[in-house]
XYZ file of C-alpha atoms in Angstrom:
220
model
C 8.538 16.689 -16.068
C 8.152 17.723 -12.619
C 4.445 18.316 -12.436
C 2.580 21.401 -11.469
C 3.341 22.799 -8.078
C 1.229 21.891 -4.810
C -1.376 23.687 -4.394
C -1.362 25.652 -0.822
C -3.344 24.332 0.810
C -5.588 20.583 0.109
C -9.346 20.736 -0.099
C -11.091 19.604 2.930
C -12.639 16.328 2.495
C -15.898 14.843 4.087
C -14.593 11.383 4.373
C -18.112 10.086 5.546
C -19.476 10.264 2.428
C -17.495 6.754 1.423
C -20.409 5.153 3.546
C -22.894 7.635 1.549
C -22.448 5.873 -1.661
C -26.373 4.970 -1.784
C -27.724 8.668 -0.988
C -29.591 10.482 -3.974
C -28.399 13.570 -3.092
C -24.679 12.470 -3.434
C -25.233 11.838 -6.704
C -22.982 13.219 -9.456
C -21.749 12.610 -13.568
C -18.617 11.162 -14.095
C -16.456 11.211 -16.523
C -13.458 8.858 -15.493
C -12.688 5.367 -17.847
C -13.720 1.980 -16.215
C -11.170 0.439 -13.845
C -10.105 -3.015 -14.340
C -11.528 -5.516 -12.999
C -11.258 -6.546 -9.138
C -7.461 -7.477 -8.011
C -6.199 -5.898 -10.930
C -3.695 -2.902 -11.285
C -5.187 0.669 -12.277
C -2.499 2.729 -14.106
C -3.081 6.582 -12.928
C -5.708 8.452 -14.769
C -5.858 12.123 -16.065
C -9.092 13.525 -14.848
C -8.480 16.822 -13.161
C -9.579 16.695 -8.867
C -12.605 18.206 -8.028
C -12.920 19.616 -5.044
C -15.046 18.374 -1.712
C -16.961 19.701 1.324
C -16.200 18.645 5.145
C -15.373 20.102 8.285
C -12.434 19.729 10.385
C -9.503 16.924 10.412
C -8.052 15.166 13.289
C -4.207 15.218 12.504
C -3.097 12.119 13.948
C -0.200 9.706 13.170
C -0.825 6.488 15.280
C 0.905 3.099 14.428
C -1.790 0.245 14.638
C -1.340 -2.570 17.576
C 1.695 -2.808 18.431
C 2.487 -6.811 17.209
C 0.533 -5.705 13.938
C 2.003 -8.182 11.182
C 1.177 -4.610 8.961
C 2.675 -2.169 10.911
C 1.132 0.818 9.556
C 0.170 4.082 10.493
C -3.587 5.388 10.817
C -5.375 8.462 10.161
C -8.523 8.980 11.879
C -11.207 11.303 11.476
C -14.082 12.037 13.830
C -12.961 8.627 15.658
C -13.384 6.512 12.205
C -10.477 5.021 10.680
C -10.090 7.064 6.794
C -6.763 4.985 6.180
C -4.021 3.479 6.840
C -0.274 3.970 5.794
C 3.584 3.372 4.848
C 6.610 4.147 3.620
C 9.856 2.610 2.268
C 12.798 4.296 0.480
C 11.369 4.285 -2.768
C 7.180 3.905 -2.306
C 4.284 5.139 0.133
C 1.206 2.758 0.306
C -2.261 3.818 1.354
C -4.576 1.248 2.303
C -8.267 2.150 2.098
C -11.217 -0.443 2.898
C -14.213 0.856 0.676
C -17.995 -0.373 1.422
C -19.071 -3.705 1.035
C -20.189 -4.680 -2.691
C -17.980 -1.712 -3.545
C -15.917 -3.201 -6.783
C -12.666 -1.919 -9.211
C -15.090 -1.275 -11.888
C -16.475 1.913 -9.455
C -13.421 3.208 -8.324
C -12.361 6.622 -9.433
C -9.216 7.010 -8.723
C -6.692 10.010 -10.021
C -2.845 10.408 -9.556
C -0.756 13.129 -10.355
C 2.595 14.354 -9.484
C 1.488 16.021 -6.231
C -2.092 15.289 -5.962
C -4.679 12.176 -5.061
C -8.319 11.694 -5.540
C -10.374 8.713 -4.899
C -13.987 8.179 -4.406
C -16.361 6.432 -5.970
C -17.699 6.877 -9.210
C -20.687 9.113 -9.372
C -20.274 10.584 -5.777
C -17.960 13.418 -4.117
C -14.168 12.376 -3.446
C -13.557 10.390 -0.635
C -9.832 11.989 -0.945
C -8.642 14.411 -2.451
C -5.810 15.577 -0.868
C -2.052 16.633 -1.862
C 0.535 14.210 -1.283
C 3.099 13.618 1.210
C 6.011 14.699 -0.879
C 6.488 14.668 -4.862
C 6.001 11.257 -6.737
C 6.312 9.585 -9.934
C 3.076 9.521 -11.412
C 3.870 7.384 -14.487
C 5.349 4.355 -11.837
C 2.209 4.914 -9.204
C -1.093 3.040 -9.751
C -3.968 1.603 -7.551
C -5.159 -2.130 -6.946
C -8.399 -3.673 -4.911
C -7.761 -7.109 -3.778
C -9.712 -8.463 -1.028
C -11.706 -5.502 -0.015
C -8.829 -3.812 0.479
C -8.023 -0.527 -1.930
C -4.195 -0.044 -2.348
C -2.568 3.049 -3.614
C 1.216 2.766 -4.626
C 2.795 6.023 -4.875
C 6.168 5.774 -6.031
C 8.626 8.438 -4.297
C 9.791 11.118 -6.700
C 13.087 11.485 -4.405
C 14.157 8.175 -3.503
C 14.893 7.974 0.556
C 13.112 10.753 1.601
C 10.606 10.567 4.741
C 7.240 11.951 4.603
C 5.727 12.971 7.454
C 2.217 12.011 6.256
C 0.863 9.912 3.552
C -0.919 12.913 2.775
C -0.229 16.846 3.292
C -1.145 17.893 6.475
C -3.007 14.707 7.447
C -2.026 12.369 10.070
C 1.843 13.953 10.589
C 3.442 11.642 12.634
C 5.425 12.748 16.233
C 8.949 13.407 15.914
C 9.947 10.242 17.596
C 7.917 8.337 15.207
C 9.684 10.130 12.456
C 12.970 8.550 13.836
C 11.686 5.222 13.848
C 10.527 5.614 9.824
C 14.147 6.713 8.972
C 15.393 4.321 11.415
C 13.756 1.443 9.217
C 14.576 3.305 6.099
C 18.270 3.388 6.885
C 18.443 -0.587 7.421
C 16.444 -0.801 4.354
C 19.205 1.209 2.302
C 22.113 -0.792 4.260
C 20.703 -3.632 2.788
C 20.184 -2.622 -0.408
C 23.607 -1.108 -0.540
C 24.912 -3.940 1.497
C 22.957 -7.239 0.630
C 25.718 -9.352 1.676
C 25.075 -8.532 5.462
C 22.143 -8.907 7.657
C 21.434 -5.475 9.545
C 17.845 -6.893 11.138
C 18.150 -5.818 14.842
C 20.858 -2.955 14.007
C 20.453 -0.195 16.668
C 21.674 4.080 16.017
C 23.533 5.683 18.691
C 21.924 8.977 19.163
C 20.079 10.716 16.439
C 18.818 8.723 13.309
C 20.522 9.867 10.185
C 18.852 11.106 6.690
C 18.046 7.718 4.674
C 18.249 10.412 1.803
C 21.594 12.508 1.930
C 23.912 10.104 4.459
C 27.599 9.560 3.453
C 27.103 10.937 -0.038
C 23.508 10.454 -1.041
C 20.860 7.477 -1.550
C 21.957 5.299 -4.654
C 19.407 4.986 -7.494
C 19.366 1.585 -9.055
């Protein structure tokens, strides 16, 4: 099924209280299963969002140094990194660095068709936020490896470019939009294509949909 419709507008979060997790009066029941254990995938869970307090949001889509081996994009609030992101044909990643000592088995983490919230458990949402488009809930899950929190959202329309990771956050520039669906295009000449090599391949003029050019993405 498609999923209940986005709501209009996402709760405002106050993403400082990730480095709160310690404060009494942050503390809260919870009612979400145990994750597994560290490194391990989290299959999306059911609990409905709740919502969160905070003030305003910088919207800003930056790409991180340029010579990153990552290449993602940041959102920032208040100066503090929140997240990082990206996006292929078929997924968007978010890549969140919890606290130190912070493990899989405190991570409350919910995914639904349009909708994310993380925090940790016993504590306000660190997100919770609608998504950048429409995804497959069933086929997106979470992992912590490393210190690093991961969130795989897979793409409910395959080849479609999302402005932000999540609604309203972080939009990228419209030039930076062209370089996503510039990337997104060699990824689907490949894939339609594999016998070729398109790395280097330049557009003259505007970058065409990865989505609806010359009859439509191919599902596999």
């Amino acid at each position: 099924s498609s999923g209940p419709a986005p709501s209009e507008a996402s709760t405002m979060v106050d993403y400082s209280r990730f480095d709160k997790i310690g404060d009494d009066e942050d503390e809260a029941p919870a009612s979400t299963p145990a994750a597994p254990e560290e490194g391990s995938a989290a299959a999306a869970t059911g609990t409905p969002p709740a919502p969160g307090g905070g003030g305003g949001v910088e919207r800003v889509g930056s790409l991180t140094t340029k010579g990153s081996e990552q290449g993602r994009y940041e959102f920032r609030h208040d100066g503090r990194l929140v997240y990082e992101w990206d996006q292929s044909l078929e997924e968007c990643n978010i890549y969140v660095r919890p606290p130190p000592g912070v493990t899989a088995d405190m991570i409350d983490c919910t995914i639904r068709p349009h909708h994310v919230r993380l925090g940790v458990r016993g504590n306000p949402a660190f997100l919770d936020e609608d998504t950048g488009g429409p995804i497959v809930q069933d086929e997106s899950y979470w992992t912590l490896t490393d210190g690093e929190l991961t969130i795989f959202l897979q793409k409910m329309r395959k080849g479609e470019t999302w402005d932000a990771a999540l609604s309203g956050r972080g939009a990228v520039d419209p030039f930076t939009r062209q370089e996503i669906q510039k990337d997104m295009m060699l990824e689907r000449f490949q894939e339609e294509n594999p016998g070729f090599d398109f790395r280097g391949a330049e557009f003259n003029g505007a970058v065409p949909d990865p989505r609806t050019f010359m009859d439509g993405v191919k599902y596999r």
